[in-house]
PDB file of C-alpha atoms in Angstrom:
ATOM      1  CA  UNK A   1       1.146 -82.149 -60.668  1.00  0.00           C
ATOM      2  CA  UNK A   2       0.210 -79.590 -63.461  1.00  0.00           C
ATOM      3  CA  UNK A   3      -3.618 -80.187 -64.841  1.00  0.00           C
ATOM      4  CA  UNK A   4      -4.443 -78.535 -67.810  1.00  0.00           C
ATOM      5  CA  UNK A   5      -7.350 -76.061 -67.746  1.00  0.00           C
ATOM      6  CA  UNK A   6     -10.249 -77.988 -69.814  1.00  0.00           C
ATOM      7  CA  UNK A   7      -8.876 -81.423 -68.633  1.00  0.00           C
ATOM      8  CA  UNK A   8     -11.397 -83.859 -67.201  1.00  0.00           C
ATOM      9  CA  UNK A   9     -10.387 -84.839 -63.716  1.00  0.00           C
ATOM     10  CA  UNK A  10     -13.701 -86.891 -62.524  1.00  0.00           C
ATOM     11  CA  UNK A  11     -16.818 -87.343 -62.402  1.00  0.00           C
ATOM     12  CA  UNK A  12     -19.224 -86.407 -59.958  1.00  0.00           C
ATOM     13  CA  UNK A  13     -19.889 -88.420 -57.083  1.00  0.00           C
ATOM     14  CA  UNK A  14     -23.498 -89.759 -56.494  1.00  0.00           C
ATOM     15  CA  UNK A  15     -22.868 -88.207 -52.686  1.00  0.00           C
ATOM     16  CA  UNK A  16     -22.131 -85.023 -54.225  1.00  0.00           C
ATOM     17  CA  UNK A  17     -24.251 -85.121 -56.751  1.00  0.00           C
ATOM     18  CA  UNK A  18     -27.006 -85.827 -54.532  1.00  0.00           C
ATOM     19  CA  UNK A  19     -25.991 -82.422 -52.612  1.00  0.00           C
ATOM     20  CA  UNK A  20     -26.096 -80.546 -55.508  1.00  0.00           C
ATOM     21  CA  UNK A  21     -29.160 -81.843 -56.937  1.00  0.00           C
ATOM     22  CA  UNK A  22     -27.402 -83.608 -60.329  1.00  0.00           C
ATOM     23  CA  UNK A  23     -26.750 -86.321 -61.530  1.00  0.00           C
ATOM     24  CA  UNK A  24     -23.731 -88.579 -60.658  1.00  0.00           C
ATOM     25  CA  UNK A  25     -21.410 -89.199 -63.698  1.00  0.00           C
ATOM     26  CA  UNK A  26     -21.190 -85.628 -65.192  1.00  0.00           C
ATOM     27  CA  UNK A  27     -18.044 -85.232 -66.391  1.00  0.00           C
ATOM     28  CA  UNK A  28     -15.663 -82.532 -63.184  1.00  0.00           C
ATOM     29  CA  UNK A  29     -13.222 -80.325 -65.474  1.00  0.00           C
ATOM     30  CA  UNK A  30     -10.309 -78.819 -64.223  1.00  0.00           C
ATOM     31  CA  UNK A  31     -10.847 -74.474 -64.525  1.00  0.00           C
ATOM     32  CA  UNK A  32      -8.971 -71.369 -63.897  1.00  0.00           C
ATOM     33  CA  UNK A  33      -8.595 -68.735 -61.647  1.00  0.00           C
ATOM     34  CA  UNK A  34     -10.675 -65.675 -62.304  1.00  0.00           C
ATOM     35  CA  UNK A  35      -7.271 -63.827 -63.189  1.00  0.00           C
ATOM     36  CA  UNK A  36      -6.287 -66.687 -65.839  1.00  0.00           C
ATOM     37  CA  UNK A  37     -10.058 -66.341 -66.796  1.00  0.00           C
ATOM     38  CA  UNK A  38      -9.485 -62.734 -67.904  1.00  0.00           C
ATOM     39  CA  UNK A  39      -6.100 -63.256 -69.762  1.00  0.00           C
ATOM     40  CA  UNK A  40      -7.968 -65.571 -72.362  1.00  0.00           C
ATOM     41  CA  UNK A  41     -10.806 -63.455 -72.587  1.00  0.00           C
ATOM     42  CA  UNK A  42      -8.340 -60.552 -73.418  1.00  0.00           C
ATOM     43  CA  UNK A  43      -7.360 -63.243 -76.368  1.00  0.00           C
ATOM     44  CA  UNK A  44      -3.856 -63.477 -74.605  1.00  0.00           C
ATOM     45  CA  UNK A  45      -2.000 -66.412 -76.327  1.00  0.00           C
ATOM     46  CA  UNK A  46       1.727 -66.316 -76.277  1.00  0.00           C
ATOM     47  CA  UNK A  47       4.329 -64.688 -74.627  1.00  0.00           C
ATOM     48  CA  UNK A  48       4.512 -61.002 -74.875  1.00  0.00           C
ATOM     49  CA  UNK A  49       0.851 -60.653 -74.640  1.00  0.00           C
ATOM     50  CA  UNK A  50      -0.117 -58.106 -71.264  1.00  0.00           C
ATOM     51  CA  UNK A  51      -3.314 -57.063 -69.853  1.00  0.00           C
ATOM     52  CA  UNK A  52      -3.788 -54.587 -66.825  1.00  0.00           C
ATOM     53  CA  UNK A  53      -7.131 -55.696 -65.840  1.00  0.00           C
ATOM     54  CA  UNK A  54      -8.275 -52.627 -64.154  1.00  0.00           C
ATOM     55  CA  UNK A  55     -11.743 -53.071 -62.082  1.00  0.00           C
ATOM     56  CA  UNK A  56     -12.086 -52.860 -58.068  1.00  0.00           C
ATOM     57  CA  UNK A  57      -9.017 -54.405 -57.305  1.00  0.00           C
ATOM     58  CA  UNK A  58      -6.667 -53.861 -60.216  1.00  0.00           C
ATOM     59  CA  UNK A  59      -3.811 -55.718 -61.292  1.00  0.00           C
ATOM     60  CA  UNK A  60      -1.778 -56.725 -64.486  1.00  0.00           C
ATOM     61  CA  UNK A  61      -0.448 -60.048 -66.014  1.00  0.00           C
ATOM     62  CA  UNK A  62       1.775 -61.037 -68.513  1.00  0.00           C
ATOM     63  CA  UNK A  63       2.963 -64.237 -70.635  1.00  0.00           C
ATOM     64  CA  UNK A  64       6.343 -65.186 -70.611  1.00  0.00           C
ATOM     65  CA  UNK A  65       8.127 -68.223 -72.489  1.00  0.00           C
ATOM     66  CA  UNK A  66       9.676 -69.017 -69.257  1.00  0.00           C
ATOM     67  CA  UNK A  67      10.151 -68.083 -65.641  1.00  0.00           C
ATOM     68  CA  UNK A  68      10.575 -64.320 -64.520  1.00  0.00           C
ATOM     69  CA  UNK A  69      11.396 -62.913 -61.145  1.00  0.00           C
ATOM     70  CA  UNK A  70      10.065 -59.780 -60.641  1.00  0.00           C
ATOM     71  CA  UNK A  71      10.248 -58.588 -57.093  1.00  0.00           C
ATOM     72  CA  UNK A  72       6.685 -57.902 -55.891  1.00  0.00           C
ATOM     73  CA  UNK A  73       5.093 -59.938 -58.291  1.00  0.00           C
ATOM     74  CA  UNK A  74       4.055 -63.365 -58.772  1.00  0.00           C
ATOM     75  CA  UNK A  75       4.930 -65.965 -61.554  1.00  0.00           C
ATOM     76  CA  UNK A  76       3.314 -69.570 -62.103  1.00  0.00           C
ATOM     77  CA  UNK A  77       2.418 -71.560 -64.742  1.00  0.00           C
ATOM     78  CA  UNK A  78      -0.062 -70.456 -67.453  1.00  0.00           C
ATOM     79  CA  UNK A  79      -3.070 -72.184 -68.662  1.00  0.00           C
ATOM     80  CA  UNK A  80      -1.586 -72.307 -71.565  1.00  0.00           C
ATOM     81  CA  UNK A  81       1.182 -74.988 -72.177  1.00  0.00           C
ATOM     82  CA  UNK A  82       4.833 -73.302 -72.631  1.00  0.00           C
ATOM     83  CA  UNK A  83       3.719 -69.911 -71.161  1.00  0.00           C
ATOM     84  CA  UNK A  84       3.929 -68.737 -67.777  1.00  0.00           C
ATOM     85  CA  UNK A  85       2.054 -65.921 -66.112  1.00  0.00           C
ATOM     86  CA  UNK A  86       4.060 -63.016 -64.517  1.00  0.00           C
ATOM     87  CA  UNK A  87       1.686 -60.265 -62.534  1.00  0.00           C
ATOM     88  CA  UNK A  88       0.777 -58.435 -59.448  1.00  0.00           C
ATOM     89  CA  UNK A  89      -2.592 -58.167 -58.247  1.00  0.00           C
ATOM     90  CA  UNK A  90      -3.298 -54.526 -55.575  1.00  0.00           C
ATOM     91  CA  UNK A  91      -6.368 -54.990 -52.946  1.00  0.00           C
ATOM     92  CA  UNK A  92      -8.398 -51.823 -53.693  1.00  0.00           C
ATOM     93  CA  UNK A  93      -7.643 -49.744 -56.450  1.00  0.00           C
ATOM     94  CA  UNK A  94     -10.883 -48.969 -58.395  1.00  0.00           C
ATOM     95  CA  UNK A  95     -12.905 -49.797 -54.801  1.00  0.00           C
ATOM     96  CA  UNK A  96     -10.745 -46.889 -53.153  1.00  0.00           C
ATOM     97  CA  UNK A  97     -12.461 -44.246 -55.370  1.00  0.00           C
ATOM     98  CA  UNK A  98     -16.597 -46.531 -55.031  1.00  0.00           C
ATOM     99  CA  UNK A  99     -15.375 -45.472 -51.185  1.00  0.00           C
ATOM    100  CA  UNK A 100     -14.461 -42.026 -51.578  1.00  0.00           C
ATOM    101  CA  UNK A 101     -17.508 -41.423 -53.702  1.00  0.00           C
ATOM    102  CA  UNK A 102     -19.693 -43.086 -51.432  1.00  0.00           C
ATOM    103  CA  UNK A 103     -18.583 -43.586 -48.196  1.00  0.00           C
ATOM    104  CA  UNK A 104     -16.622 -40.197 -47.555  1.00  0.00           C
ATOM    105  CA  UNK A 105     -18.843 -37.863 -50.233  1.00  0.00           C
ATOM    106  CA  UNK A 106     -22.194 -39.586 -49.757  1.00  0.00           C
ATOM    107  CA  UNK A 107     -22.879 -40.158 -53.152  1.00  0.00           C
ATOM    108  CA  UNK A 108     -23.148 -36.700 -54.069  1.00  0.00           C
ATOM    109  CA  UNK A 109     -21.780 -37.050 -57.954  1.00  0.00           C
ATOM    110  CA  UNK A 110     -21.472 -39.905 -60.089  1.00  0.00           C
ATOM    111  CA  UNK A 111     -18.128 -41.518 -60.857  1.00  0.00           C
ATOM    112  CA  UNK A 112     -18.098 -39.658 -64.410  1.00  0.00           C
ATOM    113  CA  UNK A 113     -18.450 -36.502 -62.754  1.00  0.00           C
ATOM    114  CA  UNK A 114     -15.497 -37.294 -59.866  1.00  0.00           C
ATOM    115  CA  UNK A 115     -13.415 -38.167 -62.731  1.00  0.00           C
ATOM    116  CA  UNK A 116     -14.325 -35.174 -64.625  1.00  0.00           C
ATOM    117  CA  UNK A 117     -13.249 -33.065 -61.292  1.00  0.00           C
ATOM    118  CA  UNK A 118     -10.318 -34.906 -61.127  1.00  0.00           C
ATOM    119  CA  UNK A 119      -9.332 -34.256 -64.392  1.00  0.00           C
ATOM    120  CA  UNK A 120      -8.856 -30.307 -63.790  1.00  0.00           C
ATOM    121  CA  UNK A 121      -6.369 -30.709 -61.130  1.00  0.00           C
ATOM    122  CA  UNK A 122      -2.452 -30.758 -61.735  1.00  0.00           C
ATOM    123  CA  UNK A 123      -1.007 -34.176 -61.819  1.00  0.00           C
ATOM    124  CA  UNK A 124       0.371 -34.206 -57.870  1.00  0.00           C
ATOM    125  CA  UNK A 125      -2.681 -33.376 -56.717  1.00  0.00           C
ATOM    126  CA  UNK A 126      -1.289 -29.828 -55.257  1.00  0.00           C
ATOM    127  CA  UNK A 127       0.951 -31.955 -53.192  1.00  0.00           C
ATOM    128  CA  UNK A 128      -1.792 -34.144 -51.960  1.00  0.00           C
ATOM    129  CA  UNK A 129      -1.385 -38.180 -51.276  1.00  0.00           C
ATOM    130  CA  UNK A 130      -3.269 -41.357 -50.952  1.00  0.00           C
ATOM    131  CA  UNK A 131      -1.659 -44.722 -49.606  1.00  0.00           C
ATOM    132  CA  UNK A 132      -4.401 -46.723 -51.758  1.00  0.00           C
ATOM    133  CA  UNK A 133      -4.055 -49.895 -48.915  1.00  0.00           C
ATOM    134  CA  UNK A 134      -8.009 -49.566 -47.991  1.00  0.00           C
ATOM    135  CA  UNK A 135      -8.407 -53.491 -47.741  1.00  0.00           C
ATOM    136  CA  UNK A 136      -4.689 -54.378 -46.867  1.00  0.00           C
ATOM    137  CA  UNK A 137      -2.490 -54.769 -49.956  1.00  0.00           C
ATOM    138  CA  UNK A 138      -0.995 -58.063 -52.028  1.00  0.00           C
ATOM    139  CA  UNK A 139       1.669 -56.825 -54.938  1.00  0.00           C
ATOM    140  CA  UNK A 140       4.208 -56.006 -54.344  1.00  0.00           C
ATOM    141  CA  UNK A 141       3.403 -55.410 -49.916  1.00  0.00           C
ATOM    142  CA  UNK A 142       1.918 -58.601 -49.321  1.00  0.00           C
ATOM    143  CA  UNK A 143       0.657 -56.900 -46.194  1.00  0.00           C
ATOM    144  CA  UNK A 144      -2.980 -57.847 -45.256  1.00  0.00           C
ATOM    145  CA  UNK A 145      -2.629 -55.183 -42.148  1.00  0.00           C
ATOM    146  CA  UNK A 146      -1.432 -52.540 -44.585  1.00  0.00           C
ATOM    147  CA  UNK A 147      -3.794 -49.454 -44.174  1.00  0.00           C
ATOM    148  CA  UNK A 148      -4.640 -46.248 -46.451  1.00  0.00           C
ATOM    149  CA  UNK A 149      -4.121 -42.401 -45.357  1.00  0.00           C
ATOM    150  CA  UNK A 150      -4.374 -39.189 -47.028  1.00  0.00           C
ATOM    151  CA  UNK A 151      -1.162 -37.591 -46.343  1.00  0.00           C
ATOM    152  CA  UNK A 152      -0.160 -33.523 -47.003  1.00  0.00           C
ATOM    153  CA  UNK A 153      -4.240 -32.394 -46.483  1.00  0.00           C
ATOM    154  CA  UNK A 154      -4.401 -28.934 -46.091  1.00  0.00           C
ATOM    155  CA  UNK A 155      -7.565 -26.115 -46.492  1.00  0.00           C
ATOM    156  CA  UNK A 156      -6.634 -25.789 -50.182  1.00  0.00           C
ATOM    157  CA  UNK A 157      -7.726 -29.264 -50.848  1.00  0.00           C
ATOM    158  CA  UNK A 158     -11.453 -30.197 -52.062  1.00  0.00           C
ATOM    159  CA  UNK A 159     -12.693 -33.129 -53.530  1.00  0.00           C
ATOM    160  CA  UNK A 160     -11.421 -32.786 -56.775  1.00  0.00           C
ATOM    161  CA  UNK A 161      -7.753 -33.347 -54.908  1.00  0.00           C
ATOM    162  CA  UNK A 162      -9.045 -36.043 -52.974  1.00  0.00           C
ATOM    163  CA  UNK A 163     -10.580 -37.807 -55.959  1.00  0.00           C
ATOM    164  CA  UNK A 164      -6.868 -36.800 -58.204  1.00  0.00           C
ATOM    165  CA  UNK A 165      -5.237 -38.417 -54.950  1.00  0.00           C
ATOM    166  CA  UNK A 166      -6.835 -41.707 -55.560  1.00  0.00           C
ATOM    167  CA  UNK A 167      -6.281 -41.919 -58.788  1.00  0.00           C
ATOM    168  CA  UNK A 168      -2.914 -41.359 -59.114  1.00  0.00           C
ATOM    169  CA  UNK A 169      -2.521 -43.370 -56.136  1.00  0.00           C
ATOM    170  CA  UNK A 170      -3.819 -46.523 -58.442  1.00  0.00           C
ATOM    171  CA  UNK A 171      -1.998 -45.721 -60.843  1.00  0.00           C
ATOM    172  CA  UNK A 172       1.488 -45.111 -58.687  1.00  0.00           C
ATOM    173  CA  UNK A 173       0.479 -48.613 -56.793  1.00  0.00           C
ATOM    174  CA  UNK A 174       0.559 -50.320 -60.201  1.00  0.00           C
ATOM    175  CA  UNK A 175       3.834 -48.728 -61.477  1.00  0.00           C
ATOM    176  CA  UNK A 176       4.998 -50.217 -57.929  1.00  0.00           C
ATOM    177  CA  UNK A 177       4.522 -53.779 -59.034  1.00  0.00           C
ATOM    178  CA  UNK A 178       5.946 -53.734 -62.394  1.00  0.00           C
TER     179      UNK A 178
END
């Protein structure tokens, strides 16, 4: 049965509340998932409204007057009465370049500068790729097992093509979902 974000469900139990430390009787409310979270606090309110929510693991979601199937996403029922959410949610896409700035270049340059690096190559990355699946992938793979590679590396490439790589890998892996 559907439950309405903000709906009152229970109250406390004096077991639980004893666990916790609080007081039995306080009112249990029905919440969201950190996604849903993030469409409201975008100000998302009625069909049409999008948001690519970016950050470590990257992502996008939009509100729909009814059901969508879009291969490789997801849809369910919004927070919002009459709406449904349609998105896709990748594993690692803003964590794949914390890792190559950290883990494989030691923390040599800030992500600014990376970016900045980045920015001078050609789109293509002179031919360079990233599969972007550092912590398996969900949209559209679904593939917990799924694993990342750099794939053309040659002498010619530096960091600046690694770090180009990534990003247009994040950017490609979202294009995949939608």
């Amino acid at each position: 049965a559907r439950v309405d974000a903000g709906s009152i469900v229970g109250e406390l139990t004096g077991t639980a509340a004893a666990a916790l430390g609080l007081r039995p009787g306080i009112p249990v409310v029905a919440g969201l998932v950190d996604a849903f979270a993030s469409f409201h606090g975008a100000g998302m309110t009625e069909a049409g409204d999008a948001i690519d929510v970016g950050g470590a693991a990257g992502g996008f979601g939009v509100y729909a007057a009814r059901p969508i199937q879009a291969a490789g996403s997801f849809t369910s029922a919004a927070p919002l009465p009459g709406l449904w959410s349609v998105g896709g949610a990748m594993a690692a896409t803003g964590s794949a370049l914390d890792w190559l700035r950290d883990a494989v270049l030691g923390g040599a340059l800030s992500t600014e500068a990376l970016l900045q690096e980045a920015a001078a190559i050609p789109a293509g990355a002179d031919g360079l790729l990233f599969l972007p699946y550092l912590a398996g992938e969900r949209s559209p793979l679904w593939d917990p097992g799924a694993t990342g590679a750099f794939v053309g590396l040659s002498l010619r490439h530096g960091r600046a093509h690694l770090a180009r790589a990534v990003i247009e890998a994040a950017a490609l892996s979202i294009r995949h979902v939608a």
